[in-house]
PDB file of C-alpha atoms in Angstrom:
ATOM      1  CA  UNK A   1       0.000   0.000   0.000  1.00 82.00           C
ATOM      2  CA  UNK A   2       1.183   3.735  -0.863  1.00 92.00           C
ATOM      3  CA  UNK A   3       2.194   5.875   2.317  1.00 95.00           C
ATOM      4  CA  UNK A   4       3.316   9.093   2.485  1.00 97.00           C
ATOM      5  CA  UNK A   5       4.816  10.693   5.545  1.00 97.00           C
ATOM      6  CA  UNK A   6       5.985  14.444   6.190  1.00 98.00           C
ATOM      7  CA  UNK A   7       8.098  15.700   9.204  1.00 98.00           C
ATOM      8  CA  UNK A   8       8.060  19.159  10.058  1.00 97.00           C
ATOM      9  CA  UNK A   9       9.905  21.009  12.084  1.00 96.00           C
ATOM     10  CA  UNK A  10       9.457  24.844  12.980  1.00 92.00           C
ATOM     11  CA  UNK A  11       6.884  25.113  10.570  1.00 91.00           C
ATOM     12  CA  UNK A  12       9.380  23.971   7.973  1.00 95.00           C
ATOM     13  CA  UNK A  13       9.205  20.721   5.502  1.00 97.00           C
ATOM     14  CA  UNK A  14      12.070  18.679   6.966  1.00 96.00           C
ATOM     15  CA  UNK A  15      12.030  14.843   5.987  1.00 96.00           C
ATOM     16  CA  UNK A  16       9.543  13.169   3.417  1.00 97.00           C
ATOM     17  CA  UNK A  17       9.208   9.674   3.273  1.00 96.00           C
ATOM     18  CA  UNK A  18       7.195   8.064   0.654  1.00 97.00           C
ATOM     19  CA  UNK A  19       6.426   4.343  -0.723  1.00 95.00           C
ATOM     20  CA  UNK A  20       5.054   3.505  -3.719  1.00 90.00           C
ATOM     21  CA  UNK A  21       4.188  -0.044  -3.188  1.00 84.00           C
ATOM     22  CA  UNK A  22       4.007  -2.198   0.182  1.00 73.00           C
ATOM     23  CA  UNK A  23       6.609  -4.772  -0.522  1.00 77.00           C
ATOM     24  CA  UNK A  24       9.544  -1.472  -1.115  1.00 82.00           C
ATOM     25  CA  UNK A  25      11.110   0.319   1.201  1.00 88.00           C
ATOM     26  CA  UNK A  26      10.151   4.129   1.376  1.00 92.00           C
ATOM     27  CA  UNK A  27      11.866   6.891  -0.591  1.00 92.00           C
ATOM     28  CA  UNK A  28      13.599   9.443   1.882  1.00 94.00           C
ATOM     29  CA  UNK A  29      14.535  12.807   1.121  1.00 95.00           C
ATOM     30  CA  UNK A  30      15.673  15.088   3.549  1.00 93.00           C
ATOM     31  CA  UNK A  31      15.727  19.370   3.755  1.00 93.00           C
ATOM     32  CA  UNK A  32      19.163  20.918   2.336  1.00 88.00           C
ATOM     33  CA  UNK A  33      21.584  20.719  -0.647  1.00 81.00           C
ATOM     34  CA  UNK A  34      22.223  17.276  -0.389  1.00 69.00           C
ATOM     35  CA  UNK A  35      21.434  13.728   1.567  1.00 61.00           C
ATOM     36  CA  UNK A  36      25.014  14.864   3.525  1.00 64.00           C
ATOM     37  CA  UNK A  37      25.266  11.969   6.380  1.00 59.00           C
ATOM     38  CA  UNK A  38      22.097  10.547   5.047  1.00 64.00           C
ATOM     39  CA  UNK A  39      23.815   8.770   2.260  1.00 66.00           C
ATOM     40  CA  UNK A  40      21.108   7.289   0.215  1.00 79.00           C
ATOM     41  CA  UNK A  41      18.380   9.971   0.943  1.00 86.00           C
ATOM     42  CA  UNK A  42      17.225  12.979  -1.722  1.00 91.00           C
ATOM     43  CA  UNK A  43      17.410  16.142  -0.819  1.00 92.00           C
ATOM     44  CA  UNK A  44      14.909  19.232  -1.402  1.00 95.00           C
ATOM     45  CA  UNK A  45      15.338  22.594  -0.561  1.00 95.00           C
ATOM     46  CA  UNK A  46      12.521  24.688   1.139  1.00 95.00           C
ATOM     47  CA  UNK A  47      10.977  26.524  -1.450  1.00 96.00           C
ATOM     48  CA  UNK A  48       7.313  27.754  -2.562  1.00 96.00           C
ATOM     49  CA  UNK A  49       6.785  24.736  -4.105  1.00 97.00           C
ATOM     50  CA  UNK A  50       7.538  22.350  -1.680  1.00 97.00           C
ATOM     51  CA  UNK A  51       5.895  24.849   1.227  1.00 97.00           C
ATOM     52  CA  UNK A  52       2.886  23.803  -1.406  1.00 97.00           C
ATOM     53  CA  UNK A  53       2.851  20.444  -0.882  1.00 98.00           C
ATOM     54  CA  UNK A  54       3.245  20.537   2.558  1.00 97.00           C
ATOM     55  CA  UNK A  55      -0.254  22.742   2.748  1.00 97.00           C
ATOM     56  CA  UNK A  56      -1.558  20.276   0.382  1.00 97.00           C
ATOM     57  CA  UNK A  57      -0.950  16.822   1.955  1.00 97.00           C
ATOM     58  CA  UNK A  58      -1.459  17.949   5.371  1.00 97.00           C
ATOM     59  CA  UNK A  59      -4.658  20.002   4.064  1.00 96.00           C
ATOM     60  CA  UNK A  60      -5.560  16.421   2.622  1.00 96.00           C
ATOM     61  CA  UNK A  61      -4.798  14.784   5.997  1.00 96.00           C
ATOM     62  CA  UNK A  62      -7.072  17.052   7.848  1.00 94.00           C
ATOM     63  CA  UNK A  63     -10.404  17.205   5.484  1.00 89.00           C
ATOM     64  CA  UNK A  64     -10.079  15.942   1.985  1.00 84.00           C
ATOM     65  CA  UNK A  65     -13.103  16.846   1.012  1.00 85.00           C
ATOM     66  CA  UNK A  66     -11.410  20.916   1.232  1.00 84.00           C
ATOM     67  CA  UNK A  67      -8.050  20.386   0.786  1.00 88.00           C
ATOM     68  CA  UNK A  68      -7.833  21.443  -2.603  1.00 94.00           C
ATOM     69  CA  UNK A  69      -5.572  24.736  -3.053  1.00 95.00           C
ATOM     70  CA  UNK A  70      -5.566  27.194  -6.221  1.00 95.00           C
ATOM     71  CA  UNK A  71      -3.931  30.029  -7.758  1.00 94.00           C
ATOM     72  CA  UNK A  72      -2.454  32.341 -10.196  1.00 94.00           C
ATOM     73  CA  UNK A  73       0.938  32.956 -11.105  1.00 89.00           C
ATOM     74  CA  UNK A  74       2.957  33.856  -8.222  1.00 91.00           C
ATOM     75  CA  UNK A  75       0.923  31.908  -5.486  1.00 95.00           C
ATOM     76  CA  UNK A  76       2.228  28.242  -4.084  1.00 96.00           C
ATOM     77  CA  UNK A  77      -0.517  26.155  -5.844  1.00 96.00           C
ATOM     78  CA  UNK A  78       1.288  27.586  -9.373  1.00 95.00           C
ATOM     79  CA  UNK A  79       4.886  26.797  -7.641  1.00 96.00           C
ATOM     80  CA  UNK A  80       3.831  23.275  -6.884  1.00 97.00           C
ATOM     81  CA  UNK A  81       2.057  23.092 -10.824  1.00 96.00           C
ATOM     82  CA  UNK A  82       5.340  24.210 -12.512  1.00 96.00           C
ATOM     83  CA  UNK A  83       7.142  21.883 -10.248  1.00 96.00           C
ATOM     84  CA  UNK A  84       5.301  18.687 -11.204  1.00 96.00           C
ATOM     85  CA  UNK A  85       5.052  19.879 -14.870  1.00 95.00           C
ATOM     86  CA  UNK A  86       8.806  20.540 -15.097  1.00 95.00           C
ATOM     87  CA  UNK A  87       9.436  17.211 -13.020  1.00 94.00           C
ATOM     88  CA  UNK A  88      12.701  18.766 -10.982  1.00 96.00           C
ATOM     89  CA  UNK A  89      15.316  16.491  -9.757  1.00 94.00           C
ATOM     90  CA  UNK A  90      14.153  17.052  -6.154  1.00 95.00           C
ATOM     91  CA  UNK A  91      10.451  15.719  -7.300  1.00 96.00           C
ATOM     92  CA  UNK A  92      11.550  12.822  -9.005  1.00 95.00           C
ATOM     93  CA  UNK A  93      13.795  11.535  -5.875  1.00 94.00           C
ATOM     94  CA  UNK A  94      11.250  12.553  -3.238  1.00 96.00           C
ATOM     95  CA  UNK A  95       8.714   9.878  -5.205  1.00 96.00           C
ATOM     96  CA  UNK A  96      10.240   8.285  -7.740  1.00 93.00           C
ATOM     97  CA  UNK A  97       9.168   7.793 -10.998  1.00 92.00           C
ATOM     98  CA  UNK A  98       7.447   4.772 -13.588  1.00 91.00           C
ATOM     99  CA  UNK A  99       9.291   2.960 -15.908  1.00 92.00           C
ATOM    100  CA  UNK A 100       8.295   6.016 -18.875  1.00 94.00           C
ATOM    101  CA  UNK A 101      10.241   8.507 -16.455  1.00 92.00           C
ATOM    102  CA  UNK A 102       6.920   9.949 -15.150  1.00 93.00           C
ATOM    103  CA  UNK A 103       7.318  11.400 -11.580  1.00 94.00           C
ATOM    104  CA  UNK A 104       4.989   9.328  -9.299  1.00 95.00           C
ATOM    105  CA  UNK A 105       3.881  13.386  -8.049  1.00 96.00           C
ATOM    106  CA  UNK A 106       1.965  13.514 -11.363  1.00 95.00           C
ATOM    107  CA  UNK A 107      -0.645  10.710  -9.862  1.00 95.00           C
ATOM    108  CA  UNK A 108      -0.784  12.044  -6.688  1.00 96.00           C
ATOM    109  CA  UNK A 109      -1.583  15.351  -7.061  1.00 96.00           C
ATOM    110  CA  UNK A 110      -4.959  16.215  -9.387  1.00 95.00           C
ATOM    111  CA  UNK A 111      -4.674  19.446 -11.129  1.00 95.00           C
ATOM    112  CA  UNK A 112      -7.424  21.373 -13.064  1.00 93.00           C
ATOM    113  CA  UNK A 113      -5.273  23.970 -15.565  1.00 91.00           C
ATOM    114  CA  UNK A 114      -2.314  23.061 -15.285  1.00 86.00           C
ATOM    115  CA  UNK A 115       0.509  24.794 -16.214  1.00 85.00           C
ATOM    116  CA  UNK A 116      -2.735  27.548 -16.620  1.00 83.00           C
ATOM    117  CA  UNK A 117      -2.624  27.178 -19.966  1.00 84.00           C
ATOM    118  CA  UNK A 118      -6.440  28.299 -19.836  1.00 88.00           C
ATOM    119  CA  UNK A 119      -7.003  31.916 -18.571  1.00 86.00           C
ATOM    120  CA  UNK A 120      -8.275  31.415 -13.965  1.00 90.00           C
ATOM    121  CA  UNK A 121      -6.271  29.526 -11.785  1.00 94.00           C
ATOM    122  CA  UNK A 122      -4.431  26.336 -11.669  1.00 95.00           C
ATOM    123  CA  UNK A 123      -6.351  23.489  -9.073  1.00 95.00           C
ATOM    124  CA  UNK A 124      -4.626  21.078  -7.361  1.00 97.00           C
ATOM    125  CA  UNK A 125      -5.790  18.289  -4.718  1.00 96.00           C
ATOM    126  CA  UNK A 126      -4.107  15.004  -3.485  1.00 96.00           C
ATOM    127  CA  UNK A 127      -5.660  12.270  -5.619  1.00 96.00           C
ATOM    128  CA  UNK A 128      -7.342   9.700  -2.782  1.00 94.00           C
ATOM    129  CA  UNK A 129      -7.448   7.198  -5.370  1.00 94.00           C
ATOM    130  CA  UNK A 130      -4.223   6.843  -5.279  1.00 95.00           C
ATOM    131  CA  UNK A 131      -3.222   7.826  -2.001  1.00 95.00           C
ATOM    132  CA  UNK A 132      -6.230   7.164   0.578  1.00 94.00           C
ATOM    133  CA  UNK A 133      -5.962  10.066   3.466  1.00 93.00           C
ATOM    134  CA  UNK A 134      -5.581   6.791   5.691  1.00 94.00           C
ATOM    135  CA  UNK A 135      -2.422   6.468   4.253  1.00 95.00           C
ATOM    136  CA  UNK A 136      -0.853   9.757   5.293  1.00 97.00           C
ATOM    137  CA  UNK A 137       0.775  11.068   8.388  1.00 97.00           C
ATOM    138  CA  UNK A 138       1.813  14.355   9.135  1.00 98.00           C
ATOM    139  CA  UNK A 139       4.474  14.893  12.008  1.00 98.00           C
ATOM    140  CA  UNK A 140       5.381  18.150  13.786  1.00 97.00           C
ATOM    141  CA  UNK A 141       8.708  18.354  15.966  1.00 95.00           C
ATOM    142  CA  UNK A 142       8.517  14.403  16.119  1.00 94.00           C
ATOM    143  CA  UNK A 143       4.628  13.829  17.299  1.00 96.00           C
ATOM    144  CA  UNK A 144       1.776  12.492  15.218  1.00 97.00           C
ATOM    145  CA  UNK A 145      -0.538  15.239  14.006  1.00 96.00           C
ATOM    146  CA  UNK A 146      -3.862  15.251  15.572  1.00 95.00           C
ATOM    147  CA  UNK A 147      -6.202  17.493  14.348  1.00 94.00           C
ATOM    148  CA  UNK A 148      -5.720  20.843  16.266  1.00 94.00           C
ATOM    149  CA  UNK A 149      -1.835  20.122  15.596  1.00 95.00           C
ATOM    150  CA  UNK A 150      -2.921  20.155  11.807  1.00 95.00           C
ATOM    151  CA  UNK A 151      -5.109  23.482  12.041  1.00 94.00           C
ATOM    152  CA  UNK A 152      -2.119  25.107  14.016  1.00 95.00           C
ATOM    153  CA  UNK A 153       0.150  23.775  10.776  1.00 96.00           C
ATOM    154  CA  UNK A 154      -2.078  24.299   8.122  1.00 95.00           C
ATOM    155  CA  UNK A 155      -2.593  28.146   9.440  1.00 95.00           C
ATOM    156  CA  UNK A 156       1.704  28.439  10.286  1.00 95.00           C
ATOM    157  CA  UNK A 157       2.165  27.258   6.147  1.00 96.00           C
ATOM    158  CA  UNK A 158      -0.721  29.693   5.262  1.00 93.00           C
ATOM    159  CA  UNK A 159       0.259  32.622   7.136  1.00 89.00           C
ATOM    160  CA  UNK A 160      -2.839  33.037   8.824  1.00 90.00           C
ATOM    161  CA  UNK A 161      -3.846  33.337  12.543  1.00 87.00           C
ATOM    162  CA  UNK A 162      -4.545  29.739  14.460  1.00 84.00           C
ATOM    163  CA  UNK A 163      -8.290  30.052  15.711  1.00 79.00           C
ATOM    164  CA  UNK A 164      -8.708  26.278  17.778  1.00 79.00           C
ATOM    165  CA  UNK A 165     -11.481  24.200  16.764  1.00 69.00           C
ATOM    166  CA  UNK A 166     -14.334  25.433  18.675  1.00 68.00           C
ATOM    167  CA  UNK A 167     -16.209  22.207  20.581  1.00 60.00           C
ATOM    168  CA  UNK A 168     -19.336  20.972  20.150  1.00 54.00           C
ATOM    169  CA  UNK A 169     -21.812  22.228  23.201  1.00 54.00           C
ATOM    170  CA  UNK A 170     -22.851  17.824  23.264  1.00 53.00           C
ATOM    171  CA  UNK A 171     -19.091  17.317  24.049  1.00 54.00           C
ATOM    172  CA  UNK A 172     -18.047  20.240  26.706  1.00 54.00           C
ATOM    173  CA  UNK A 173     -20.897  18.760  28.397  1.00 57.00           C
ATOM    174  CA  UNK A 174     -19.788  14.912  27.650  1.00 58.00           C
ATOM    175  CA  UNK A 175     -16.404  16.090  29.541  1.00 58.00           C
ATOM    176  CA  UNK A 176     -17.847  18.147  32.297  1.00 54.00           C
TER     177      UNK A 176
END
């Protein structure tokens, strides 16, 4: 089964580990210039784009039916469009790629307009076909998301004030 796994740290992308199929072992690729010490890891640098896909899978993780993200030029859904179109080195070791050298990111992530070739904005969601939300897991500074951790993430990547989840009256009075 596909799994997909992002580590974050200070509200920065740090480690990605993806697998493609159950009987592999998972693709790593670690923050910087290079794998350094981590010898048979890729490495990615923190850009827009992959600030993008961090919003996107952990937006996914948290409600798919609104994860999706859009935008024009300029805005991270575009960055994380051109990436996948233009298939960068970083993309291609963070998932891998089929046997026509077609990035694995090209299934995962659905986008309406891409490369906005059409005038509006470019659409992108993770494709739960492929990747079932069950299958993804979103760390922050080393402990499993749950989902206020997410909100707090999802509004750190966005840029936007935290407001916590406000509780249902039937379960303030469930806890007393």
């Amino acid at each position: 089964m596909r799994s997909l796994k992002l580590y974050f740290e200070m509200g920065q992308l740090t480690e990605v580990l993806f697998r493609e199929n159950s009987g592999e072992e998972y693709r790593r690729s670690i923050r910087g210039k290079t794998g350094g010490a981590f010898r048979f890891a890729g490495s990615f640098q923190w850009t827009s784009a992959v600030k993008a896909l961090g919003l996107l899978v952990a937006r996914a993780a948290l409600s798919p039916q609104n994860s999706a993200m859009q935008g024009h030029g300029g805005s991270l859904a575009a960055s994380l469009d051109y990436a996948i179109s233009k298939q960068p080195v970083w993309i291609t070791e963070m998932f891998g790629c089929d046997q026509q050298g077609i990035s694995f990111a090209r299934r995962l992530v659905l986008r309406t307009n891409p490369e906005r070739k059409r005038p509006g904005p470019v659409v992108l969601a993770v494709n739960h076909v492929y990747l079932p939300t069950s299958a993804i897991e979103v760390f922050v500074d080393g402990q499993r998301c749950d989902e206020n951790s997410l909100r707090q993430l999802i509004a750190s990547l966005e840029g936007t004030p935290y407001v916590p989840a406000v509780e249902e009256p039937a379960k303030i009075a469930a806890n007393g």
